JSON list of C-alpha atoms and ligand atoms in Angstrom, two decimals:
[
{"chain": "K", "resi": 11, "resn": "MET", "atom": "CA", "xyz": [24.50, 3.30, 11.51]},
{"chain": "K", "resi": 12, "resn": "ASP", "atom": "CA", "xyz": [22.25, 2.89, 9.60]},
{"chain": "K", "resi": 13, "resn": "ILE", "atom": "CA", "xyz": [18.21, 2.24, 10.04]},
{"chain": "K", "resi": 14, "resn": "LYS", "atom": "CA", "xyz": [16.28, 1.60, 6.93]},
{"chain": "K", "resi": 15, "resn": "LYS", "atom": "CA", "xyz": [19.72, -0.87, 6.66]},
{"chain": "K", "resi": 16, "resn": "LEU", "atom": "CA", "xyz": [18.27, -1.83, 10.73]},
{"chain": "K", "resi": 17, "resn": "SER", "atom": "CA", "xyz": [14.80, -1.83, 8.83]},
{"chain": "K", "resi": 18, "resn": "LYS", "atom": "CA", "xyz": [15.55, -4.86, 6.40]},
{"chain": "K", "resi": 19, "resn": "PHE", "atom": "CA", "xyz": [16.66, -6.87, 8.01]},
{"chain": "K", "resi": 20, "resn": "LEU", "atom": "CA", "xyz": [13.83, -6.61, 11.21]},
{"chain": "K", "resi": 21, "resn": "SER", "atom": "CA", "xyz": [11.73, -6.65, 8.91]},
{"chain": "K", "resi": 22, "resn": "LEU", "atom": "CA", "xyz": [13.60, -10.53, 8.66]},
{"chain": "K", "resi": 23, "resn": "ILE", "atom": "CA", "xyz": [13.77, -11.17, 11.99]},
{"chain": "K", "resi": 24, "resn": "LEU", "atom": "CA", "xyz": [10.07, -10.59, 12.68]},
{"chain": "K", "resi": 25, "resn": "ARG", "atom": "CA", "xyz": [8.23, -11.85, 9.16]},
{"chain": "K", "resi": 26, "resn": "HIS", "atom": "CA", "xyz": [10.72, -14.72, 8.07]},
{"chain": "K", "resi": 27, "resn": "LYS", "atom": "CA", "xyz": [13.64, -16.24, 9.88]},
{"chain": "K", "resi": 28, "resn": "PRO", "atom": "CA", "xyz": [14.14, -15.28, 13.53]},
{"chain": "K", "resi": 29, "resn": "GLU", "atom": "CA", "xyz": [16.40, -17.93, 13.54]},
{"chain": "K", "resi": 30, "resn": "THR", "atom": "CA", "xyz": [18.31, -15.68, 11.55]},
{"chain": "K", "resi": 31, "resn": "ILE", "atom": "CA", "xyz": [19.69, -14.18, 15.10]},
{"chain": "K", "resi": 32, "resn": "ASN", "atom": "CA", "xyz": [18.79, -17.67, 16.87]},
{"chain": "K", "resi": 33, "resn": "ILE", "atom": "CA", "xyz": [15.10, -16.16, 18.78]},
{"chain": "K", "resi": 34, "resn": "LYS", "atom": "CA", "xyz": [11.59, -17.09, 18.81]},
{"chain": "K", "resi": 35, "resn": "LEU", "atom": "CA", "xyz": [8.75, -15.43, 17.95]},
{"chain": "K", "resi": 36, "resn": "ASP", "atom": "CA", "xyz": [5.24, -16.66, 19.69]},
{"chain": "K", "resi": 37, "resn": "LYS", "atom": "CA", "xyz": [1.95, -17.29, 18.18]},
{"chain": "K", "resi": 38, "resn": "ASN", "atom": "CA", "xyz": [0.91, -13.73, 18.45]},
{"chain": "K", "resi": 39, "resn": "GLY", "atom": "CA", "xyz": [4.10, -13.20, 15.99]},
{"chain": "K", "resi": 40, "resn": "TRP", "atom": "CA", "xyz": [5.69, -11.52, 19.50]},
{"chain": "K", "resi": 41, "resn": "ALA", "atom": "CA", "xyz": [9.53, -11.40, 19.99]},
{"chain": "K", "resi": 42, "resn": "ASN", "atom": "CA", "xyz": [11.22, -10.28, 23.25]},
{"chain": "K", "resi": 43, "resn": "VAL", "atom": "CA", "xyz": [13.06, -6.91, 23.11]},
{"chain": "K", "resi": 44, "resn": "SER", "atom": "CA", "xyz": [15.64, -8.18, 24.60]},
{"chain": "K", "resi": 45, "resn": "GLU", "atom": "CA", "xyz": [16.68, -10.48, 22.43]},
{"chain": "K", "resi": 46, "resn": "ILE", "atom": "CA", "xyz": [16.10, -8.37, 19.97]},
{"chain": "K", "resi": 47, "resn": "LEU", "atom": "CA", "xyz": [18.64, -6.08, 20.70]},
{"chain": "K", "resi": 48, "resn": "ARG", "atom": "CA", "xyz": [21.42, -8.23, 21.76]},
{"chain": "K", "resi": 49, "resn": "GLY", "atom": "CA", "xyz": [20.64, -10.19, 18.49]},
{"chain": "K", "resi": 50, "resn": "MET", "atom": "CA", "xyz": [20.72, -7.59, 15.90]},
{"chain": "K", "resi": 51, "resn": "LYS", "atom": "CA", "xyz": [23.42, -5.58, 18.26]},
{"chain": "K", "resi": 52, "resn": "ILE", "atom": "CA", "xyz": [21.84, -2.22, 18.87]},
{"chain": "K", "resi": 53, "resn": "ASP", "atom": "CA", "xyz": [20.37, -0.64, 22.10]},
{"chain": "K", "resi": 54, "resn": "PHE", "atom": "CA", "xyz": [17.39, 0.37, 22.50]},
{"chain": "K", "resi": 55, "resn": "ALA", "atom": "CA", "xyz": [16.85, 3.91, 21.55]},
{"chain": "K", "resi": 56, "resn": "THR", "atom": "CA", "xyz": [17.79, 1.77, 18.47]},
{"chain": "K", "resi": 57, "resn": "LEU", "atom": "CA", "xyz": [15.31, 0.67, 17.94]},
{"chain": "K", "resi": 58, "resn": "GLU", "atom": "CA", "xyz": [12.34, 2.86, 18.70]},
{"chain": "K", "resi": 59, "resn": "LYS", "atom": "CA", "xyz": [14.78, 4.93, 16.34]},
{"chain": "K", "resi": 60, "resn": "VAL", "atom": "CA", "xyz": [14.21, 2.38, 13.98]},
{"chain": "K", "resi": 61, "resn": "VAL", "atom": "CA", "xyz": [10.14, 2.19, 14.80]},
{"chain": "K", "resi": 62, "resn": "ALA", "atom": "CA", "xyz": [8.86, 5.21, 14.51]},
{"chain": "K", "resi": 63, "resn": "GLU", "atom": "CA", "xyz": [11.13, 6.05, 11.73]},
{"chain": "K", "resi": 64, "resn": "ASN", "atom": "CA", "xyz": [9.97, 3.45, 9.09]},
{"chain": "K", "resi": 65, "resn": "ASP", "atom": "CA", "xyz": [8.25, 5.08, 6.53]},
{"chain": "K", "resi": 66, "resn": "LYS", "atom": "CA", "xyz": [4.72, 2.58, 6.44]},
{"chain": "K", "resi": 67, "resn": "GLN", "atom": "CA", "xyz": [4.77, 1.88, 10.51]},
{"chain": "K", "resi": 68, "resn": "ARG", "atom": "CA", "xyz": [5.75, -2.23, 9.95]},
{"chain": "K", "resi": 69, "resn": "PHE", "atom": "CA", "xyz": [6.29, -2.63, 13.68]},
{"chain": "K", "resi": 70, "resn": "SER", "atom": "CA", "xyz": [4.94, -2.50, 16.74]},
{"chain": "K", "resi": 71, "resn": "PHE", "atom": "CA", "xyz": [5.65, -2.34, 20.33]},
{"chain": "K", "resi": 72, "resn": "ASN", "atom": "CA", "xyz": [3.26, -4.14, 22.77]},
{"chain": "K", "resi": 73, "resn": "GLU", "atom": "CA", "xyz": [2.29, -1.44, 25.66]},
{"chain": "K", "resi": 74, "resn": "ASP", "atom": "CA", "xyz": [5.07, -1.76, 28.37]},
{"chain": "K", "resi": 75, "resn": "LYS", "atom": "CA", "xyz": [7.47, -2.41, 25.14]},
{"chain": "K", "resi": 76, "resn": "THR", "atom": "CA", "xyz": [9.36, -5.45, 26.47]},
{"chain": "K", "resi": 77, "resn": "LYS", "atom": "CA", "xyz": [8.28, -7.65, 23.47]},
{"chain": "K", "resi": 78, "resn": "ILE", "atom": "CA", "xyz": [8.10, -6.14, 19.01]},
{"chain": "K", "resi": 79, "resn": "ARG", "atom": "CA", "xyz": [5.87, -6.85, 16.50]},
{"chain": "K", "resi": 80, "resn": "ALA", "atom": "CA", "xyz": [5.81, -6.61, 12.39]},
{"chain": "K", "resi": 81, "resn": "ASN", "atom": "CA", "xyz": [2.07, -5.51, 11.60]},
{"chain": "K", "resi": 82, "resn": "GLN", "atom": "CA", "xyz": [1.82, -7.39, 8.42]},
{"chain": "K", "resi": 83, "resn": "GLY", "atom": "CA", "xyz": [3.98, -9.50, 4.98]},
{"chain": "K", "resi": 84, "resn": "HIS", "atom": "CA", "xyz": [5.02, -12.51, 7.22]},
{"chain": "K", "resi": 85, "resn": "SER", "atom": "CA", "xyz": [5.75, -15.91, 5.90]},
{"chain": "K", "resi": 86, "resn": "LEU", "atom": "CA", "xyz": [5.80, -17.44, 9.19]},
{"chain": "K", "resi": 87, "resn": "LYS", "atom": "CA", "xyz": [2.34, -18.61, 10.44]},
{"chain": "K", "resi": 88, "resn": "VAL", "atom": "CA", "xyz": [1.81, -16.24, 13.62]},
{"chain": "K", "resi": 89, "resn": "ASP", "atom": "CA", "xyz": [-1.60, -14.95, 14.04]},
{"chain": "K", "resi": 90, "resn": "VAL", "atom": "CA", "xyz": [-0.81, -11.45, 15.07]},
{"chain": "K", "resi": 91, "resn": "GLU", "atom": "CA", "xyz": [-4.81, -10.85, 15.70]},
{"chain": "K", "resi": 92, "resn": "LEU", "atom": "CA", "xyz": [-6.49, -8.95, 12.11]},
{"chain": "K", "resi": 93, "resn": "VAL", "atom": "CA", "xyz": [-9.10, -7.27, 12.81]},
{"chain": "K", "resi": 94, "resn": "GLU", "atom": "CA", "xyz": [-11.28, -8.26, 10.26]},
{"chain": "K", "resi": 95, "resn": "LYS", "atom": "CA", "xyz": [-13.06, -5.24, 8.38]},
{"chain": "K", "resi": 96, "resn": "ILE", "atom": "CA", "xyz": [-15.55, -4.55, 5.96]},
{"chain": "K", "resi": 97, "resn": "PRO", "atom": "CA", "xyz": [-13.98, -3.30, 3.46]},
{"chain": "K", "resi": 98, "resn": "PRO", "atom": "CA", "xyz": [-13.92, -0.70, 0.22]},
{"chain": "K", "resi": 99, "resn": "GLU", "atom": "CA", "xyz": [-16.10, -1.15, -3.63]},
{"chain": "K", "resi": 100, "resn": "ILE", "atom": "CA", "xyz": [-12.33, -0.77, -5.39]},
{"chain": "K", "resi": 101, "resn": "LEU", "atom": "CA", "xyz": [-8.79, -2.32, -3.67]},
{"chain": "K", "resi": 102, "resn": "TYR", "atom": "CA", "xyz": [-5.14, -2.25, -5.71]},
{"chain": "K", "resi": 103, "resn": "HIS", "atom": "CA", "xyz": [-3.01, -5.00, -6.12]},
{"chain": "K", "resi": 104, "resn": "GLY", "atom": "CA", "xyz": [0.16, -3.49, -7.66]},
{"chain": "K", "resi": 105, "resn": "THR", "atom": "CA", "xyz": [2.42, -5.64, -9.54]},
{"chain": "K", "resi": 106, "resn": "ILE", "atom": "CA", "xyz": [4.91, -6.51, -13.13]},
{"chain": "K", "resi": 107, "resn": "GLU", "atom": "CA", "xyz": [3.55, -7.41, -16.56]},
{"chain": "K", "resi": 108, "resn": "LYS", "atom": "CA", "xyz": [4.76, -10.97, -16.52]},
{"chain": "K", "resi": 109, "resn": "ASN", "atom": "CA", "xyz": [2.20, -12.02, -13.74]},
{"chain": "K", "resi": 110, "resn": "LEU", "atom": "CA", "xyz": [-0.07, -10.79, -15.68]},
{"chain": "K", "resi": 111, "resn": "GLU", "atom": "CA", "xyz": [-1.36, -14.30, -17.44]},
{"chain": "K", "resi": 112, "resn": "SER", "atom": "CA", "xyz": [-0.97, -16.24, -14.13]},
{"chain": "K", "resi": 113, "resn": "ILE", "atom": "CA", "xyz": [-2.91, -13.87, -12.13]},
{"chain": "K", "resi": 114, "resn": "SER", "atom": "CA", "xyz": [-5.52, -13.77, -15.68]},
{"chain": "K", "resi": 115, "resn": "VAL", "atom": "CA", "xyz": [-6.27, -17.74, -14.33]},
{"chain": "K", "resi": 116, "resn": "ARG", "atom": "CA", "xyz": [-5.19, -17.95, -11.30]},
{"chain": "K", "resi": 117, "resn": "GLY", "atom": "CA", "xyz": [-6.73, -14.50, -9.18]},
{"chain": "K", "resi": 118, "resn": "LEU", "atom": "CA", "xyz": [-4.11, -13.75, -7.32]},
{"chain": "K", "resi": 119, "resn": "LEU", "atom": "CA", "xyz": [-1.75, -15.44, -5.19]},
{"chain": "K", "resi": 120, "resn": "LYS", "atom": "CA", "xyz": [-0.47, -15.29, -1.63]},
{"chain": "K", "resi": 121, "resn": "MET", "atom": "CA", "xyz": [3.17, -17.02, -2.76]},
{"chain": "K", "resi": 122, "resn": "ASN", "atom": "CA", "xyz": [4.96, -17.58, -0.07]},
{"chain": "K", "resi": 123, "resn": "ARG", "atom": "CA", "xyz": [2.95, -15.36, 2.54]},
{"chain": "K", "resi": 124, "resn": "LEU", "atom": "CA", "xyz": [0.19, -15.51, 4.68]},
{"chain": "K", "resi": 125, "resn": "TYR", "atom": "CA", "xyz": [-2.28, -13.03, 3.13]},
{"chain": "K", "resi": 126, "resn": "VAL", "atom": "CA", "xyz": [-2.24, -11.34, -0.63]},
{"chain": "K", "resi": 127, "resn": "HIS", "atom": "CA", "xyz": [-1.44, -7.58, 0.23]},
{"chain": "K", "resi": 128, "resn": "LEU", "atom": "CA", "xyz": [-3.56, -5.21, -1.93]},
{"chain": "K", "resi": 129, "resn": "SER", "atom": "CA", "xyz": [-3.52, -1.36, -1.22]},
{"chain": "K", "resi": 130, "resn": "ALA", "atom": "CA", "xyz": [-6.26, 1.43, -0.70]},
{"chain": "K", "resi": 131, "resn": "ASP", "atom": "CA", "xyz": [-4.66, 3.49, -3.65]},
{"chain": "K", "resi": 132, "resn": "ILE", "atom": "CA", "xyz": [-3.56, 3.03, -6.45]},
{"chain": "K", "resi": 133, "resn": "GLU", "atom": "CA", "xyz": [-0.49, 5.71, -5.95]},
{"chain": "K", "resi": 134, "resn": "THR", "atom": "CA", "xyz": [0.62, 2.69, -2.60]},
{"chain": "K", "resi": 135, "resn": "ALA", "atom": "CA", "xyz": [0.11, -0.27, -5.30]},
{"chain": "K", "resi": 136, "resn": "LYS", "atom": "CA", "xyz": [1.70, 1.71, -7.51]},
{"chain": "K", "resi": 137, "resn": "LYS", "atom": "CA", "xyz": [5.13, 1.57, -5.07]},
{"chain": "K", "resi": 138, "resn": "VAL", "atom": "CA", "xyz": [4.49, -2.13, -4.23]},
{"chain": "K", "resi": 139, "resn": "ALA", "atom": "CA", "xyz": [4.58, -2.78, -8.18]},
{"chain": "K", "resi": 140, "resn": "THR", "atom": "CA", "xyz": [8.18, -0.52, -8.81]},
{"chain": "K", "resi": 141, "resn": "ARG", "atom": "CA", "xyz": [9.90, -2.45, -5.70]},
{"chain": "K", "resi": 142, "resn": "ARG", "atom": "CA", "xyz": [10.49, -4.74, -8.86]},
{"chain": "K", "resi": 143, "resn": "ALA", "atom": "CA", "xyz": [12.07, -4.85, -12.09]},
{"chain": "K", "resi": 144, "resn": "GLY", "atom": "CA", "xyz": [9.25, -5.13, -14.98]},
{"chain": "K", "resi": 145, "resn": "ASN", "atom": "CA", "xyz": [6.50, -3.13, -15.90]},
{"chain": "K", "resi": 146, "resn": "ALA", "atom": "CA", "xyz": [5.02, -2.18, -13.51]},
{"chain": "K", "resi": 147, "resn": "ILE", "atom": "CA", "xyz": [0.19, -3.28, -13.50]},
{"chain": "K", "resi": 148, "resn": "ILE", "atom": "CA", "xyz": [-1.69, -2.17, -11.12]},
{"chain": "K", "resi": 149, "resn": "PHE", "atom": "CA", "xyz": [-5.45, -4.19, -11.12]},
{"chain": "K", "resi": 150, "resn": "LYS", "atom": "CA", "xyz": [-8.76, -3.41, -9.72]},
{"chain": "K", "resi": 151, "resn": "VAL", "atom": "CA", "xyz": [-10.20, -4.82, -7.52]},
{"chain": "K", "resi": 152, "resn": "ALA", "atom": "CA", "xyz": [-13.59, -5.98, -6.22]},
{"chain": "K", "resi": 153, "resn": "ALA", "atom": "CA", "xyz": [-13.00, -5.87, -2.66]},
{"chain": "K", "resi": 154, "resn": "ARG", "atom": "CA", "xyz": [-16.74, -4.85, -1.07]},
{"chain": "K", "resi": 155, "resn": "GLN", "atom": "CA", "xyz": [-18.20, -7.53, -4.23]},
{"chain": "K", "resi": 156, "resn": "MET", "atom": "CA", "xyz": [-15.33, -10.09, -2.79]},
{"chain": "K", "resi": 157, "resn": "PHE", "atom": "CA", "xyz": [-16.69, -8.83, 0.95]},
{"chain": "K", "resi": 158, "resn": "ASN", "atom": "CA", "xyz": [-20.74, -9.12, -0.51]},
{"chain": "K", "resi": 159, "resn": "ASP", "atom": "CA", "xyz": [-20.02, -13.04, -1.69]},
{"chain": "K", "resi": 160, "resn": "GLY", "atom": "CA", "xyz": [-18.11, -14.54, 2.37]},
{"chain": "K", "resi": 161, "resn": "PHE", "atom": "CA", "xyz": [-14.43, -13.23, 1.87]},
{"chain": "K", "resi": 162, "resn": "LYS", "atom": "CA", "xyz": [-13.05, -12.20, 5.14]},
{"chain": "K", "resi": 163, "resn": "PHE", "atom": "CA", "xyz": [-10.62, -9.58, 4.72]},
{"chain": "K", "resi": 164, "resn": "PHE", "atom": "CA", "xyz": [-8.69, -7.57, 7.22]},
{"chain": "K", "resi": 165, "resn": "GLN", "atom": "CA", "xyz": [-6.64, -3.78, 7.70]},
{"chain": "K", "resi": 166, "resn": "SER", "atom": "CA", "xyz": [-3.09, -4.27, 9.96]},
{"chain": "K", "resi": 167, "resn": "ALA", "atom": "CA", "xyz": [-2.69, -2.10, 12.21]},
{"chain": "K", "resi": 168, "resn": "ASN", "atom": "CA", "xyz": [-0.58, -0.38, 9.05]},
{"chain": "K", "resi": 169, "resn": "GLY", "atom": "CA", "xyz": [-3.58, -0.02, 7.21]},
{"chain": "K", "resi": 170, "resn": "VAL", "atom": "CA", "xyz": [-2.09, -3.04, 4.17]},
{"chain": "K", "resi": 171, "resn": "TRP", "atom": "CA", "xyz": [-5.45, -4.62, 3.92]},
{"chain": "K", "resi": 172, "resn": "LEU", "atom": "CA", "xyz": [-5.54, -8.96, 3.58]},
{"chain": "K", "resi": 173, "resn": "VAL", "atom": "CA", "xyz": [-7.09, -11.14, 2.53]},
{"chain": "K", "resi": 174, "resn": "GLU", "atom": "CA", "xyz": [-6.86, -15.00, 0.93]},
{"chain": "K", "resi": 175, "resn": "THR", "atom": "CA", "xyz": [-6.62, -15.09, -2.19]},
{"chain": "K", "resi": 176, "resn": "VAL", "atom": "CA", "xyz": [-8.62, -12.61, -5.09]},
{"chain": "K", "resi": 177, "resn": "PRO", "atom": "CA", "xyz": [-10.49, -15.09, -7.67]},
{"chain": "K", "resi": 178, "resn": "PRO", "atom": "CA", "xyz": [-9.70, -14.43, -11.41]},
{"chain": "K", "resi": 179, "resn": "LYS", "atom": "CA", "xyz": [-13.62, -13.50, -11.33]},
{"chain": "K", "resi": 180, "resn": "TYR", "atom": "CA", "xyz": [-13.49, -10.55, -8.91]},
{"chain": "K", "resi": 181, "resn": "LEU", "atom": "CA", "xyz": [-10.10, -8.52, -10.13]},
{"chain": "K", "resi": 182, "resn": "VAL", "atom": "CA", "xyz": [-11.14, -5.95, -12.86]},
{"chain": "S", "resi": 203, "resn": "HQG", "atom": "C1", "xyz": [2.73, -11.56, -7.31]},
{"chain": "S", "resi": 203, "resn": "HQG", "atom": "C2", "xyz": [5.61, -4.92, 0.88]},
{"chain": "S", "resi": 203, "resn": "HQG", "atom": "C3", "xyz": [1.93, -14.85, -10.55]},
{"chain": "S", "resi": 203, "resn": "HQG", "atom": "C4", "xyz": [1.73, -10.32, -6.96]},
{"chain": "S", "resi": 203, "resn": "HQG", "atom": "C5", "xyz": [5.19, -4.87, 0.23]},
{"chain": "S", "resi": 203, "resn": "HQG", "atom": "C6", "xyz": [3.94, -10.28, -6.69]},
{"chain": "S", "resi": 203, "resn": "HQG", "atom": "C7", "xyz": [3.32, -5.17, -0.05]},
{"chain": "S", "resi": 203, "resn": "HQG", "atom": "C8", "xyz": [1.33, -14.06, -8.30]},
{"chain": "S", "resi": 203, "resn": "HQG", "atom": "C9", "xyz": [4.26, -11.57, -5.22]},
{"chain": "S", "resi": 203, "resn": "HQG", "atom": "C10", "xyz": [3.50, -6.53, 0.52]},
{"chain": "S", "resi": 203, "resn": "HQG", "atom": "C11", "xyz": [-0.54, -14.43, -8.87]},
{"chain": "S", "resi": 203, "resn": "HQG", "atom": "C12", "xyz": [4.40, -12.19, -4.54]},
{"chain": "S", "resi": 203, "resn": "HQG", "atom": "C13", "xyz": [3.74, -7.88, -0.07]},
{"chain": "S", "resi": 203, "resn": "HQG", "atom": "C14", "xyz": [0.59, -15.36, -9.43]},
{"chain": "S", "resi": 203, "resn": "HQG", "atom": "C15", "xyz": [0.27, -13.11, -7.02]},
{"chain": "S", "resi": 203, "resn": "HQG", "atom": "N1", "xyz": [1.20, -15.55, -10.91]},
{"chain": "S", "resi": 203, "resn": "HQG", "atom": "N2", "xyz": [2.35, -14.21, -9.76]},
{"chain": "S", "resi": 203, "resn": "HQG", "atom": "N3", "xyz": [-1.85, -16.17, -9.40]},
{"chain": "S", "resi": 203, "resn": "HQG", "atom": "N4", "xyz": [0.07, -13.88, -7.81]},
{"chain": "S", "resi": 203, "resn": "HQG", "atom": "N5", "xyz": [1.56, -12.89, -8.00]},
{"chain": "S", "resi": 203, "resn": "HQG", "atom": "O1", "xyz": [6.32, -10.02, -1.79]},
{"chain": "S", "resi": 203, "resn": "HQG", "atom": "O2", "xyz": [2.25, -7.69, -3.01]},
{"chain": "S", "resi": 203, "resn": "HQG", "atom": "O3", "xyz": [7.82, -3.41, 2.30]},
{"chain": "S", "resi": 203, "resn": "HQG", "atom": "O4", "xyz": [4.55, -11.75, -1.92]},
{"chain": "S", "resi": 203, "resn": "HQG", "atom": "O5", "xyz": [1.89, -9.92, -7.94]},
{"chain": "S", "resi": 203, "resn": "HQG", "atom": "O6", "xyz": [5.18, -3.15, -0.19]},
{"chain": "S", "resi": 203, "resn": "HQG", "atom": "O7", "xyz": [4.58, -7.66, -3.39]},
{"chain": "S", "resi": 203, "resn": "HQG", "atom": "O8", "xyz": [8.06, -5.25, 2.91]},
{"chain": "S", "resi": 203, "resn": "HQG", "atom": "O9", "xyz": [3.38, -9.76, -2.43]},
{"chain": "S", "resi": 203, "resn": "HQG", "atom": "O10", "xyz": [4.33, -9.96, -7.46]},
{"chain": "S", "resi": 203, "resn": "HQG", "atom": "O11", "xyz": [3.13, -3.78, 0.57]},
{"chain": "S", "resi": 203, "resn": "HQG", "atom": "O12", "xyz": [6.22, -4.05, 4.00]},
{"chain": "S", "resi": 203, "resn": "HQG", "atom": "O13", "xyz": [3.13, -12.61, -6.62]},
{"chain": "S", "resi": 203, "resn": "HQG", "atom": "O14", "xyz": [5.68, -6.76, 0.83]},
{"chain": "S", "resi": 203, "resn": "HQG", "atom": "O15", "xyz": [5.51, -4.63, 2.15]},
{"chain": "S", "resi": 203, "resn": "HQG", "atom": "O16", "xyz": [5.23, -11.40, -4.03]},
{"chain": "S", "resi": 203, "resn": "HQG", "atom": "O17", "xyz": [3.70, -7.23, -1.83]},
{"chain": "S", "resi": 203, "resn": "HQG", "atom": "P1", "xyz": [4.89, -10.73, -1.78]},
{"chain": "S", "resi": 203, "resn": "HQG", "atom": "P2", "xyz": [2.91, -8.45, -2.56]},
{"chain": "S", "resi": 203, "resn": "HQG", "atom": "P3", "xyz": [6.68, -4.60, 2.89]}
]
């Protein structure tokens, strides 16, 4: 069983397209584990492995492991009960050169997802950038200044920083 492939499939189901396996998420982004197992044609032990071995801890079970959801990255409008947090002085965003001009003018936009994703360190931002073909560039975001100006920051259960938008003046 290819755990990475299953993880990608699970991300698709829990973030973007639960209809792929004919299921629905509740308003907090939870899917029933029984429906996931049936839809993905895997057993519970395999699902536990997918969750435990995930390099970015993308998924969480509820307490009795009857439900599962993605921690971040959704395009579906679900409320995963993100915790509002005071960000550090600087956060990072990795992207590719072809977006540079547009980002400089329009700022960082959430595009298809619910939030702009920011990283706490440059290394992680580099990894995000190099998922795509093209020259990687890293933006520094004056996160604490944004927070002081009233922007809300959240940190997902797996440590990703999220914000609705980053106007260009906060890109340093
Ligand atoms: C870019 C993965 C032009 C933005 C990663 C990015 C991350 C603009 C793309 C998580 C723009 C959106 C999210 C503007 C933003 N003009 N381009 N004004 N504003 N962009 O995938 O941050 O592995 O939605 O720079 O590791 O790349 O799936 O966001 O290139 O944590 O768990 O528009 O997804 O996590 O792309 O990645 P995405 P992202 P997972």
